Coordinates of C-alpha atoms in Angstrom, one line a residue:
M504 CA -172.2 18.4 -268.3
S505 CA -169.8 16.4 -266.1
S506 CA -166.3 15.7 -267.3
T507 CA -164.4 12.4 -266.7
P508 CA -161.9 12.7 -263.9
A509 CA -158.2 12.6 -265.0
K510 CA -157.4 10.5 -261.9
I511 CA -159.1 8.0 -259.7
L512 CA -158.1 7.9 -256.0
V513 CA -157.4 4.3 -254.7
P514 CA -156.4 3.5 -251.1
A515 CA -152.8 2.4 -251.0
D516 CA -153.6 -1.0 -249.3
D517 CA -156.3 -1.7 -251.9
L518 CA -154.1 -0.8 -254.8
R519 CA -151.3 -3.0 -253.4
A520 CA -153.7 -6.0 -252.9
F521 CA -155.2 -5.5 -256.3
S522 CA -151.9 -5.3 -258.1
A523 CA -150.6 -8.4 -256.2
A524 CA -153.7 -10.4 -257.1
L525 CA -153.3 -9.5 -260.8
L526 CA -149.6 -10.5 -260.7
E527 CA -150.4 -13.7 -259.0
K528 CA -153.0 -14.6 -261.6
G529 CA -150.3 -13.6 -264.2
G530 CA -148.1 -16.5 -262.9
L531 CA -146.1 -15.3 -259.9
N532 CA -146.4 -17.1 -256.6
A533 CA -148.1 -15.2 -253.8
E534 CA -144.9 -13.9 -252.1
H535 CA -143.3 -12.8 -255.4
A536 CA -146.6 -11.1 -256.4
R537 CA -146.8 -9.1 -253.1
T538 CA -143.1 -8.2 -253.4
T539 CA -143.5 -6.9 -257.0
A540 CA -146.7 -5.0 -256.1
D541 CA -144.9 -3.4 -253.1
V542 CA -142.3 -1.9 -255.4
F543 CA -144.9 -0.5 -257.8
V544 CA -147.2 0.9 -255.1
W545 CA -144.1 2.4 -253.3
A546 CA -143.3 4.3 -256.5
A547 CA -146.9 5.4 -257.1
Q548 CA -147.3 6.6 -253.5
R549 CA -144.2 8.7 -253.9
G550 CA -145.5 10.3 -257.1
V551 CA -143.2 8.3 -259.5
D552 CA -146.2 7.3 -261.7
S553 CA -144.0 6.1 -264.6
H554 CA -142.7 3.3 -262.3
G555 CA -146.0 2.8 -260.4
T556 CA -149.0 0.6 -261.0
A557 CA -149.0 1.6 -264.7
R558 CA -146.2 -1.0 -264.9
V559 CA -148.5 -3.9 -263.8
P560 CA -149.9 -4.6 -267.4
A561 CA -146.3 -4.4 -268.8
Y562 CA -145.2 -7.1 -266.2
L563 CA -148.2 -9.3 -267.0
D564 CA -147.0 -9.1 -270.6
L565 CA -143.4 -9.9 -269.7
L566 CA -144.7 -13.0 -267.8
A567 CA -147.1 -14.1 -270.5
K568 CA -144.3 -13.9 -273.1
G569 CA -141.8 -15.7 -270.9
V570 CA -139.5 -12.7 -271.0
A571 CA -139.7 -12.8 -267.2
H572 CA -139.7 -16.2 -265.5
A573 CA -142.7 -16.7 -263.2
H574 CA -140.9 -19.4 -261.2
P575 CA -137.2 -18.5 -261.3
Q576 CA -134.5 -20.6 -259.8
I577 CA -132.4 -17.9 -258.1
T578 CA -128.9 -19.1 -257.1
I579 CA -126.2 -17.2 -255.2
E580 CA -122.5 -17.4 -255.9
S581 CA -120.0 -16.1 -253.4
T582 CA -116.3 -16.4 -252.9
A583 CA -115.9 -13.6 -250.3
P584 CA -117.9 -12.7 -247.2
A585 CA -118.6 -9.1 -248.4
A586 CA -119.7 -10.0 -252.0
A587 CA -122.2 -12.2 -253.7
V588 CA -123.7 -12.6 -257.2
P589 CA -127.3 -13.9 -257.3
D590 CA -128.2 -15.3 -260.7
A591 CA -131.8 -14.1 -261.0
D592 CA -132.7 -16.6 -263.8
R593 CA -134.7 -13.8 -265.4
A594 CA -136.8 -13.2 -262.3
P595 CA -138.8 -10.0 -262.2
G596 CA -136.6 -7.1 -261.0
P597 CA -138.5 -6.5 -257.8
V598 CA -138.2 -10.1 -256.8
A599 CA -134.4 -10.3 -257.5
L600 CA -133.5 -6.9 -256.1
T601 CA -135.6 -7.1 -253.0
A602 CA -133.8 -10.4 -252.2
A603 CA -130.5 -8.8 -253.0
A604 CA -131.2 -5.8 -250.7
D605 CA -131.8 -8.1 -247.8
E606 CA -128.7 -10.2 -248.7
V607 CA -126.4 -7.2 -248.9
V608 CA -127.7 -5.9 -245.5
R609 CA -127.0 -9.2 -243.9
R610 CA -123.5 -9.3 -245.2
A611 CA -122.7 -5.7 -244.5
R612 CA -123.6 -6.2 -240.8
E613 CA -120.9 -8.7 -240.7
T614 CA -118.2 -7.0 -242.8
G615 CA -119.0 -3.3 -242.5
I616 CA -119.5 -2.8 -246.3
A617 CA -120.8 -5.4 -248.8
S618 CA -121.9 -5.6 -252.4
V619 CA -124.3 -7.8 -254.2
G620 CA -124.3 -7.9 -258.0
V621 CA -127.5 -9.2 -259.6
R622 CA -127.1 -11.1 -262.9
R623 CA -129.9 -11.6 -265.5
T624 CA -133.0 -10.0 -264.1
V625 CA -135.6 -8.0 -266.1
H626 CA -136.9 -4.5 -265.5
T627 CA -136.0 -3.5 -262.0
G628 CA -138.6 -0.9 -261.4
A629 CA -137.7 2.1 -259.2
I630 CA -134.3 1.3 -257.6
G631 CA -135.0 3.9 -255.0
Y632 CA -137.1 1.2 -253.3
Y633 CA -134.2 -1.1 -252.8
V634 CA -131.7 1.4 -251.4
S635 CA -134.5 2.7 -249.2
R636 CA -135.0 -0.8 -247.9
I637 CA -131.3 -0.8 -247.0
A638 CA -131.6 2.6 -245.2
E639 CA -134.6 1.4 -243.2
Q640 CA -132.2 -1.1 -241.6
G641 CA -129.9 1.8 -240.6
L642 CA -127.4 1.3 -243.3
V643 CA -126.4 3.5 -246.3
G644 CA -127.6 2.0 -249.6
L645 CA -126.3 2.5 -253.1
G646 CA -127.7 1.0 -256.2
F647 CA -126.7 0.9 -259.9
V648 CA -128.6 -0.7 -262.8
A649 CA -127.6 -1.3 -266.4
G650 CA -130.1 -2.3 -269.1
M651 CA -130.8 -2.3 -272.8
P652 CA -129.4 0.6 -274.8
N653 CA -132.2 3.1 -275.3
M654 CA -130.4 6.5 -275.0
G655 CA -128.0 8.5 -277.0
Y656 CA -124.3 8.7 -276.4
T657 CA -122.3 11.9 -277.1
G658 CA -121.0 11.6 -280.7
V659 CA -122.9 8.5 -281.6
K660 CA -125.8 8.3 -284.1
G661 CA -128.8 6.6 -282.6
A662 CA -129.3 4.8 -279.3
A663 CA -126.1 3.6 -277.8
V664 CA -126.3 3.2 -274.0
A665 CA -129.0 2.7 -271.4
T666 CA -130.7 5.2 -269.2
S667 CA -128.9 3.5 -266.3
P668 CA -130.0 4.8 -262.9
L669 CA -128.2 5.5 -259.7
A670 CA -129.8 5.6 -256.3
I671 CA -128.4 6.5 -252.8
A672 CA -130.3 6.4 -249.5
V673 CA -128.9 7.7 -246.3
P674 CA -130.8 7.1 -243.0
A675 CA -131.6 9.9 -240.6
R676 CA -133.2 10.1 -237.2
E677 CA -135.7 13.0 -237.3
H678 CA -135.8 13.7 -241.0
A679 CA -137.0 11.5 -243.8
P680 CA -134.0 9.6 -245.3
L681 CA -132.0 11.3 -248.0
L682 CA -133.0 9.5 -251.2
L683 CA -131.2 10.4 -254.5
D684 CA -132.8 8.4 -257.3
M685 CA -131.8 9.5 -260.8
A686 CA -131.3 8.2 -264.3
T687 CA -128.4 9.2 -266.5
A688 CA -130.9 10.6 -269.0
T689 CA -132.1 14.2 -269.1
I690 CA -135.7 12.8 -269.1
A691 CA -137.1 9.4 -268.3
L692 CA -138.5 7.2 -271.2
G693 CA -141.8 7.1 -269.3
K694 CA -142.0 10.9 -269.5
I695 CA -141.7 10.8 -273.3
R696 CA -144.6 8.3 -273.3
Q697 CA -146.6 10.6 -271.0
A698 CA -145.9 13.6 -273.3
K699 CA -146.9 11.6 -276.3
A700 CA -150.2 10.7 -274.6
S701 CA -150.9 14.3 -273.5
G702 CA -149.5 16.0 -276.6
A703 CA -147.3 18.3 -274.4
P704 CA -144.0 19.4 -275.9
L705 CA -140.8 18.0 -274.5
P706 CA -138.1 20.2 -273.0
E707 CA -135.2 21.4 -275.2
G708 CA -132.3 19.0 -275.3
A709 CA -134.2 16.2 -273.5
A710 CA -135.1 13.8 -276.3
A711 CA -134.1 12.8 -279.8
T712 CA -135.5 11.1 -283.0
E713 CA -134.3 7.6 -284.0
D714 CA -131.2 9.0 -285.7
G715 CA -130.2 11.1 -282.7
T716 CA -131.6 14.5 -283.8
P717 CA -132.8 16.5 -280.8
T718 CA -136.5 17.2 -280.9
T719 CA -139.2 18.7 -278.6
D720 CA -142.0 16.8 -280.5
P721 CA -143.2 13.8 -278.5
E722 CA -144.5 12.2 -281.6
R723 CA -141.0 12.1 -283.2
A724 CA -139.1 11.4 -280.0
V725 CA -138.0 7.8 -279.5
M726 CA -135.2 8.1 -277.0
P727 CA -133.9 10.4 -274.2
L728 CA -130.6 12.2 -274.4
P729 CA -127.9 11.8 -271.7
L730 CA -127.9 14.1 -268.7
G731 CA -125.2 16.7 -269.1
G732 CA -124.2 15.3 -272.4
A733 CA -120.9 13.5 -272.1
K734 CA -121.3 13.3 -268.3
G735 CA -124.5 11.3 -268.5
S736 CA -123.4 9.0 -271.3
G737 CA -120.1 8.4 -269.5
M738 CA -121.9 7.5 -266.3
S739 CA -124.1 5.0 -268.1
L740 CA -121.1 3.3 -269.7
A741 CA -119.4 3.2 -266.3
F742 CA -122.5 1.6 -264.7
E743 CA -122.4 -1.1 -267.4
L744 CA -118.9 -2.0 -266.4
L745 CA -119.8 -1.9 -262.6
T746 CA -122.8 -4.2 -263.1
S747 CA -123.1 -6.2 -266.3
V748 CA -119.4 -6.7 -267.0
L749 CA -118.5 -7.2 -263.3
V750 CA -121.0 -10.1 -262.9
G751 CA -120.1 -11.7 -266.3
A752 CA -123.3 -10.8 -268.2
P753 CA -122.4 -7.9 -270.6
I754 CA -125.3 -6.1 -272.2
F755 CA -123.7 -3.2 -274.1
A756 CA -121.3 -5.2 -276.3
S757 CA -123.7 -8.1 -276.9
F758 CA -126.6 -5.7 -277.8
H759 CA -124.5 -4.0 -280.4
A760 CA -123.4 -7.4 -281.7
G761 CA -127.1 -8.2 -282.3
D762 CA -128.4 -9.7 -279.1
R763 CA -131.6 -7.7 -278.3
K764 CA -133.1 -10.0 -275.7
H765 CA -134.3 -7.9 -272.8
R766 CA -132.3 -8.1 -269.6
Q767 CA -130.9 -6.0 -266.8
N768 CA -128.1 -6.3 -264.2
A769 CA -127.7 -4.4 -261.0
L770 CA -125.2 -3.8 -258.2
L771 CA -126.3 -3.0 -254.6
I772 CA -123.9 -1.8 -252.0
A773 CA -124.6 -1.4 -248.3
V774 CA -122.4 0.5 -245.8
D775 CA -122.9 0.0 -242.1
P776 CA -122.2 3.3 -240.2
A777 CA -121.3 1.2 -237.1
A778 CA -118.1 0.1 -239.0
F779 CA -117.0 3.8 -239.2
G780 CA -118.0 5.0 -235.7
D781 CA -121.0 5.5 -233.5
P782 CA -124.2 4.8 -235.7
E783 CA -126.3 7.1 -233.5
S784 CA -123.9 9.9 -233.9
F785 CA -124.0 9.4 -237.6
V786 CA -127.8 9.7 -238.0
G787 CA -127.7 12.7 -235.7
A788 CA -125.1 14.3 -237.9
V789 CA -127.2 13.5 -241.0
D790 CA -130.1 15.3 -239.3
D791 CA -127.8 18.3 -238.6
T792 CA -126.6 18.4 -242.2
L793 CA -130.1 18.2 -243.6
G794 CA -131.4 20.8 -241.1
T795 CA -128.5 23.1 -242.0
L796 CA -129.4 22.9 -245.6
K797 CA -133.0 23.6 -245.0
G798 CA -132.1 26.6 -242.8
L799 CA -130.2 28.3 -245.7
P800 CA -132.0 31.3 -247.3
A801 CA -134.2 30.3 -250.1
A802 CA -133.6 31.9 -253.5
D803 CA -136.1 34.5 -254.7
G804 CA -139.2 32.7 -256.0
A805 CA -138.1 29.3 -254.7
P806 CA -140.9 27.4 -252.8
G807 CA -138.3 26.4 -250.2
V808 CA -135.0 24.4 -249.8
F809 CA -135.4 20.7 -250.2
Y810 CA -133.0 17.7 -250.1
P811 CA -133.3 14.7 -252.3
G812 CA -136.3 12.5 -251.3
E813 CA -137.9 15.0 -249.0
R814 CA -140.7 16.0 -251.2
S815 CA -141.5 12.5 -252.4
A816 CA -141.6 11.4 -248.8
A817 CA -144.2 14.1 -248.1
V818 CA -146.2 13.0 -251.2
A819 CA -146.1 9.4 -249.8
D820 CA -147.5 10.5 -246.5
E821 CA -150.3 12.5 -248.2
R822 CA -151.2 9.7 -250.6
G823 CA -151.0 7.2 -247.8
A824 CA -153.7 9.2 -246.0
K825 CA -155.9 10.3 -249.0
G826 CA -155.3 7.6 -251.6
I827 CA -153.1 7.2 -254.6
P828 CA -154.2 8.9 -257.8
V829 CA -154.3 6.5 -260.8
A830 CA -154.8 7.8 -264.3
V831 CA -158.2 6.8 -265.7
K832 CA -156.5 5.2 -268.7
V833 CA -154.3 3.1 -266.4
W834 CA -157.2 2.1 -264.2
R835 CA -159.2 1.1 -267.2
E836 CA -156.3 -1.1 -268.4
L837 CA -156.0 -2.7 -264.9
A838 CA -159.7 -3.3 -264.9
E839 CA -159.6 -5.0 -268.3
H840 CA -156.8 -7.4 -267.0
A841 CA -158.8 -8.0 -263.9
D842 CA -161.9 -9.0 -265.9
R843 CA -159.8 -11.3 -268.1
L844 CA -158.0 -12.9 -265.1
G845 CA -161.1 -13.1 -262.9
V846 CA -159.7 -10.7 -260.2
P847 CA -162.2 -8.5 -258.4
A848 CA -161.3 -4.8 -258.7
P849 CA -161.6 -2.7 -255.5
H850 CA -164.5 -0.2 -255.5
V851 CA -163.4 3.3 -256.2
E852 CA -165.2 6.6 -256.4
G853 CA -165.3 8.5 -259.7

């Protein structure tokens, strides 16, 4: 008796083209559909399945309901060479933040360091993608996102702040870039959904019920708890000030005043090493630093010493060669949307 495979392997290029075709049929123009698909497949290829192609159906829903604008009119305000504020007009996050990443690199090359605050986008996806895009140009990238409150705050009953992420990418020469990509939550909301689907218990202190009571039961868990308690919740509040409040589009205060309409804001910063010295010496020193770390003695039982982003880069290489595993349930959902929209699905084994 054969069992149904838990995953289906799909070549990265096929998955990217398929996702883009679905998003285009969902209302995006061809360029925006490709951009959005790039972000999802980048995450899936690196093993971040919660932000991968499983997000395509959710984005189709956002577009169908008008929560995300299929044809946004993005405008840029700027009163200083090193800063700009694109109003995304509720563009999908990948569209708005990819444009912001390119804009902040252009400005940082002129000014040494630059920032772009994105106002009024929706679900940004994996922000590691955008800072990595900056690092690919030889600059250091930093990213912050603030969204809808869905996480506890130390001392508050119920959801209070967002699982606002932080990402930093630093280019290297021989090594894969350092990529720190983390939320201010102990566990991602997507991990709670995955645990609910599998029935696996959640780690202690990672999630809570609606009233904020910690629980390991995925059926009762509705929100993550902040990383490090007051540290994680404090970081989330700070990111709301650095993004939403800074660009004149507060989320936290308006949410708790009753405005529950989904939106996100972001801040991208690019630092050009050439403004601080010799850029070639910089990436060489980054390599030396990462190499020194990896040369330190590994703790007993540890599989090795790794820096942020190293293992996900290796996963990306492997999945690029062998294909990206897609959960059968996700593939079935994508196939249903493809059938409804008249998009041919790529042939896959299994």
